[in-house]
Coordinates of C-alpha atoms in Angstrom, one line a residue:
M1 CA 96.0 127.5 92.3
Q2 CA 92.3 128.2 92.8
L3 CA 90.3 127.2 95.8
H4 CA 88.7 124.2 94.2
D5 CA 92.2 122.9 93.4
V6 CA 93.2 123.5 97.1
W7 CA 90.2 121.6 98.3
F8 CA 90.9 118.7 96.0
V9 CA 94.4 118.5 97.6
L10 CA 92.9 118.8 101.1
I11 CA 90.4 116.0 100.4
A12 CA 93.3 113.9 99.1
V13 CA 95.2 114.6 102.3
L14 CA 92.1 113.6 104.4
W15 CA 91.7 110.3 102.6
T16 CA 95.4 109.7 102.9
G17 CA 95.3 110.3 106.7
Y18 CA 92.3 108.0 106.9
F19 CA 93.9 105.1 105.1
F20 CA 97.2 105.5 107.0
L21 CA 95.4 105.4 110.4
E22 CA 92.5 103.2 109.7
G23 CA 94.7 100.9 107.6
F24 CA 96.6 99.5 110.5
D25 CA 93.3 99.7 112.5
F26 CA 91.6 97.3 110.0
G27 CA 94.8 95.3 109.9
I28 CA 94.7 94.6 113.6
G29 CA 91.1 93.5 113.4
I30 CA 92.0 91.0 110.7
L31 CA 95.0 89.8 112.7
T32 CA 92.7 88.8 115.6
K33 CA 92.0 85.7 113.5
L34 CA 95.3 85.3 111.7
L35 CA 97.8 86.1 114.5
A36 CA 96.2 85.6 117.9
R37 CA 96.3 82.1 119.3
D38 CA 93.9 82.6 122.2
R39 CA 91.6 85.1 123.7
R40 CA 94.3 86.7 125.8
E41 CA 96.3 87.5 122.7
K42 CA 93.2 88.8 120.9
R43 CA 92.8 91.2 123.9
V44 CA 96.4 92.3 123.4
L45 CA 95.8 93.1 119.8
I46 CA 92.5 94.9 120.4
N47 CA 94.1 96.9 123.2
T48 CA 96.8 98.2 120.9
I49 CA 94.1 100.2 119.0
G50 CA 91.7 100.5 121.9
P51 CA 92.5 104.2 122.7
V52 CA 92.7 105.3 119.1
W53 CA 90.4 103.4 116.7
D54 CA 87.5 105.8 117.1
G55 CA 89.7 108.8 116.6
N56 CA 91.0 107.3 113.4
E57 CA 87.5 107.3 111.9
V58 CA 87.3 111.1 112.4
W59 CA 89.3 111.3 109.2
L60 CA 86.6 109.5 107.3
L61 CA 83.9 111.8 108.6
S62 CA 86.1 114.8 107.7
A63 CA 86.8 113.5 104.2
G64 CA 83.1 112.8 103.5
G65 CA 82.0 116.1 104.9
A66 CA 84.6 118.0 103.0
T67 CA 83.6 116.3 99.8
F68 CA 79.9 117.1 100.4
A69 CA 80.6 120.8 101.0
A70 CA 83.4 121.4 98.5
F71 CA 82.2 119.1 95.6
P72 CA 78.5 118.4 96.0
E73 CA 78.2 117.0 92.5
W74 CA 81.0 114.6 93.2
Y75 CA 79.4 113.6 96.5
A76 CA 76.0 113.1 95.0
T77 CA 77.2 111.0 92.1
L78 CA 79.6 108.9 94.2
F79 CA 77.1 108.1 96.9
S80 CA 74.3 107.3 94.6
G81 CA 76.4 105.2 92.2
F82 CA 78.3 103.4 95.0
Y83 CA 75.3 103.2 97.3
L84 CA 75.4 99.5 98.1
P85 CA 79.1 99.1 98.8
L86 CA 79.2 102.3 100.8
L87 CA 76.2 101.2 102.8
V88 CA 77.9 97.9 103.5
I89 CA 81.0 99.8 104.7
L90 CA 78.9 102.0 106.9
I91 CA 77.1 99.0 108.5
C92 CA 80.5 97.3 109.1
L93 CA 81.9 100.4 110.8
I94 CA 78.9 100.7 113.1
V95 CA 79.0 97.0 114.0
R96 CA 82.7 97.1 114.5
G97 CA 82.4 100.0 117.0
V98 CA 79.7 98.1 118.9
A99 CA 81.8 95.0 118.9
F100 CA 84.8 96.8 120.5
E101 CA 82.6 98.1 123.2
Y102 CA 80.3 95.1 123.9
R103 CA 82.7 92.2 123.5
A104 CA 83.8 92.2 127.2
K105 CA 80.4 93.2 128.7
R106 CA 79.5 89.6 129.3
A107 CA 81.6 86.5 130.2
E108 CA 79.8 83.9 128.2
E109 CA 82.0 82.1 125.6
H110 CA 79.5 82.4 122.7
W111 CA 79.0 86.2 123.5
Q112 CA 82.6 87.1 123.3
R113 CA 83.3 84.7 120.4
N114 CA 80.5 86.2 118.2
W115 CA 81.7 89.7 118.8
E116 CA 85.3 88.7 117.9
H117 CA 84.0 87.2 114.7
A118 CA 82.3 90.6 114.1
I119 CA 85.5 92.5 114.6
F120 CA 87.3 90.3 112.1
W121 CA 84.7 90.5 109.3
T122 CA 83.9 94.2 109.8
S123 CA 87.6 94.9 109.5
L124 CA 88.2 92.7 106.4
I125 CA 85.1 93.8 104.4
P126 CA 85.8 97.5 104.5
A127 CA 89.5 97.0 103.8
L128 CA 88.5 95.2 100.6
L129 CA 85.6 97.5 99.5
W130 CA 87.6 100.7 99.9
G131 CA 90.0 99.5 97.3
V132 CA 87.2 98.4 95.0
A133 CA 85.6 101.8 95.4
F134 CA 88.7 103.9 94.7
G135 CA 89.6 101.5 91.8
N136 CA 86.4 102.4 90.1
I137 CA 86.8 106.1 90.8
V138 CA 90.2 106.1 89.1
R139 CA 89.1 103.8 86.2
G140 CA 85.9 105.7 85.5
V141 CA 82.3 104.7 85.8
K142 CA 79.1 105.2 83.7
I143 CA 78.2 108.9 84.2
D144 CA 75.9 110.5 81.8
A145 CA 75.5 114.1 80.6
H146 CA 73.4 115.0 83.6
K147 CA 76.3 113.9 86.0
E148 CA 74.3 110.9 87.1
Y149 CA 75.6 107.3 87.5
V150 CA 73.7 105.1 85.0
G151 CA 75.6 101.8 85.6
N152 CA 74.7 99.0 88.0
F153 CA 76.3 97.2 90.9
F154 CA 78.0 94.6 88.8
D155 CA 79.7 97.3 86.7
L156 CA 81.7 98.0 89.8
L157 CA 83.0 94.4 90.0
N158 CA 85.6 94.7 87.2
P159 CA 89.1 93.1 87.3
Y160 CA 90.9 96.4 87.9
A161 CA 88.7 97.4 90.9
I162 CA 88.8 93.9 92.4
L163 CA 92.6 94.0 92.1
G164 CA 92.5 97.3 93.9
G165 CA 90.4 95.8 96.6
L166 CA 92.9 92.9 97.1
V167 CA 95.8 95.5 97.3
T168 CA 94.1 97.5 100.1
L169 CA 93.2 94.3 101.9
T170 CA 96.7 92.9 101.9
L171 CA 98.4 96.3 102.4
F172 CA 96.3 97.1 105.4
T173 CA 96.9 93.7 106.9
F174 CA 100.7 94.2 106.4
H175 CA 100.4 97.7 107.9
G176 CA 98.5 96.2 110.9
A177 CA 101.1 93.4 111.3
V178 CA 103.9 95.9 111.4
F179 CA 102.0 98.0 113.9
A180 CA 101.3 94.9 116.0
A181 CA 105.1 94.2 116.1
L182 CA 105.7 97.8 117.1
K183 CA 103.2 97.8 119.9
T184 CA 103.5 94.3 121.5
L185 CA 105.9 92.3 123.6
G186 CA 107.0 88.7 123.7
D187 CA 106.1 85.8 121.4
I188 CA 103.2 87.7 119.7
R189 CA 105.7 90.4 118.6
E190 CA 107.9 87.8 116.9
R191 CA 105.0 86.1 115.2
A192 CA 103.7 89.5 114.0
R193 CA 107.1 90.2 112.4
K194 CA 107.1 86.8 110.6
L195 CA 103.5 87.2 109.4
A196 CA 104.3 90.8 108.2
T197 CA 107.0 89.4 106.0
V198 CA 104.7 86.9 104.4
V199 CA 101.8 89.3 103.9
G200 CA 104.2 92.0 102.8
L201 CA 105.6 89.9 99.9
I202 CA 102.0 89.1 98.8
T203 CA 101.2 92.8 99.0
A204 CA 104.3 93.7 96.9
V205 CA 103.2 91.4 94.1
L206 CA 99.6 92.6 94.0
A207 CA 100.5 96.3 94.5
L208 CA 103.1 96.3 91.8
G209 CA 100.7 94.9 89.3
F210 CA 97.9 97.4 90.3
L211 CA 100.2 100.5 90.3
I212 CA 101.8 99.6 87.0
W213 CA 98.3 99.1 85.5
T214 CA 97.2 102.4 86.9
Q215 CA 100.3 104.2 85.6
I216 CA 99.9 102.7 82.1
D217 CA 96.2 103.4 81.9
R218 CA 95.9 106.9 83.4
G219 CA 99.3 107.9 84.8
N220 CA 101.4 111.0 84.3
G221 CA 104.8 112.2 85.4
T222 CA 103.8 113.1 89.0
S223 CA 101.9 109.8 89.5
L224 CA 105.0 107.9 88.3
V225 CA 107.1 109.6 91.1
A226 CA 104.4 108.7 93.6
M227 CA 104.4 105.1 92.4
I228 CA 108.2 104.8 92.7
V229 CA 108.0 106.2 96.2
A230 CA 105.3 103.6 97.2
V231 CA 107.3 100.7 95.8
V232 CA 110.6 101.8 97.4
A233 CA 108.9 102.4 100.7
L234 CA 107.3 99.0 100.7
V235 CA 110.6 97.3 100.0
A236 CA 112.2 99.4 102.8
A237 CA 109.4 98.4 105.2
L238 CA 110.0 94.7 104.4
G239 CA 113.7 95.2 105.0
A240 CA 113.3 97.1 108.3
N241 CA 110.8 94.5 109.5
Q242 CA 113.2 91.7 108.6
I243 CA 115.9 93.1 110.8
G244 CA 113.6 94.0 113.7
R245 CA 113.4 97.7 113.3
E246 CA 109.6 97.9 113.9
G247 CA 109.5 101.7 114.1
W248 CA 111.1 102.2 110.7
A249 CA 109.0 99.4 109.3
F250 CA 105.8 101.1 110.4
A251 CA 107.0 104.5 109.1
F252 CA 107.8 103.0 105.7
S253 CA 104.6 101.0 105.5
G254 CA 102.8 104.3 106.3
I255 CA 104.7 106.0 103.5
T256 CA 103.6 103.2 101.2
V257 CA 100.0 103.8 102.0
A258 CA 100.3 107.6 101.6
A259 CA 102.2 107.4 98.3
A260 CA 99.8 104.9 96.8
V261 CA 96.8 107.1 97.7
A262 CA 98.6 110.1 96.4
M263 CA 99.2 108.3 93.1
L264 CA 95.5 107.6 92.7
F265 CA 94.6 111.3 93.3
L266 CA 97.4 112.5 91.0
T267 CA 96.0 110.3 88.2
L268 CA 92.5 111.7 88.7
F269 CA 93.3 115.5 88.7
P270 CA 91.7 117.6 87.3
N271 CA 88.9 115.1 87.3
V272 CA 87.2 113.9 90.5
M273 CA 85.2 111.2 88.9
P274 CA 85.8 110.3 85.2
S275 CA 83.0 109.1 82.9
S276 CA 83.6 105.9 81.0
L277 CA 80.9 106.8 78.5
N278 CA 82.2 110.2 77.3
E279 CA 85.2 112.3 78.5
S280 CA 83.2 115.5 78.2
W281 CA 80.9 114.1 80.9
N282 CA 83.7 113.8 83.4
L283 CA 83.2 115.4 86.8
T284 CA 86.0 117.8 87.4
V285 CA 87.2 120.1 90.1
T286 CA 85.6 122.9 88.1
N287 CA 82.1 121.6 87.3
A288 CA 81.6 119.6 90.5
S289 CA 82.7 122.3 93.0
S290 CA 80.7 124.6 95.2
S291 CA 80.7 128.4 94.8
P292 CA 84.0 130.3 95.5
Y293 CA 82.3 132.0 98.5
T294 CA 81.5 128.6 100.0
L295 CA 85.0 127.3 99.4
K296 CA 86.5 130.5 101.0
I297 CA 84.4 130.1 104.2
M298 CA 85.4 126.4 104.3
T299 CA 89.1 127.3 103.9
W300 CA 89.0 129.6 107.0
C301 CA 87.2 126.9 109.1
A302 CA 89.6 124.2 108.0
G303 CA 92.6 126.4 108.7
I304 CA 91.5 126.8 112.3
A305 CA 90.2 123.3 113.1
T306 CA 92.6 121.0 111.3
P307 CA 95.7 121.8 113.3
V308 CA 93.7 121.3 116.5
V309 CA 92.6 117.9 115.4
I310 CA 96.1 116.8 114.4
L311 CA 97.5 118.0 117.7
Y312 CA 95.1 116.2 120.0
Q313 CA 95.2 113.0 118.0
G314 CA 99.0 113.1 118.0
W315 CA 98.9 113.7 121.8
T316 CA 96.7 110.6 122.1
Y317 CA 99.2 108.4 120.3
W318 CA 102.0 109.8 122.5
V319 CA 100.2 109.0 125.7
F320 CA 99.4 105.4 124.6
R321 CA 102.8 104.8 123.0
K322 CA 104.1 102.0 125.2
R323 CA 104.1 98.3 124.2
I324 CA 101.8 95.8 125.8
G325 CA 101.9 92.0 126.2
T326 CA 99.9 89.1 127.6
Q327 CA 101.3 89.9 131.0
H328 CA 99.4 93.2 131.0
I329 CA 96.1 91.5 130.4
A330 CA 94.1 90.7 133.6
D331 CA 92.5 87.4 134.0
A332 CA 88.9 87.3 132.7
H333 CA 86.3 87.2 135.4

């Protein structure tokens, strides 16, 4: 395995980690409207991710930075062709972070209500758009012989990509509902489990259709294995949630996310961004990568820094592992 192959795998791992962690993060934001009945319950949900949401986004920064350094041609074509949806995602992530920090800075009803609306929409929109983006990457877009995207925004709104967006939206919401059941106490915990069952069944229908479509269109033997793992894990997550084993349900929903992302990258390799105009114009791990020397330096840096990041983030989750409920929320001043 050459270094550009190694970095393709590492970037796939970074995106998998991001969707695993930010998936339930987005899900909690969406559930502030779907699950919480009053402001106190919204505060419970927000507090479940309060200590970790910003750390989860480190994985996105790492994935984007690694793509820029290891595969500059991929980065340039992706960010120029998907400029508008990626800009919308970036704006949502900025507003979302501000909303978490500013929501409780003032006591006025309209102030807090507006920031809570912002948390909901800036969680829902990226959850949808990430699926649309990756659906287009796997399906292939209009890339010419100069490695430039020559399509338009509406070319990205095709049935396959839209289905991919609905899958990530529902899967992240399910992942968030299972996480909410794992991290909360009392009535909100029971309602989170019930909602997870409903959303999980919807997710299963959409995900099965999307994964089968992907496998038929671009799949191979390894992607088929990943698809089977994703489907089995989703069924197991639904079963564990049904019997009240929240820890197992969350683990299996996480495996579902990881296996689904792995399947997409397995269908891509050795391409990083296929061209729908001509297969010879595909961006591959070979023609889109940096020099071997650059990849070698990056490998040494990643080998030192990555374990440290994983350790401190794991420690954060361990410290804030306890459940919370409405009884832990102080009265608003």
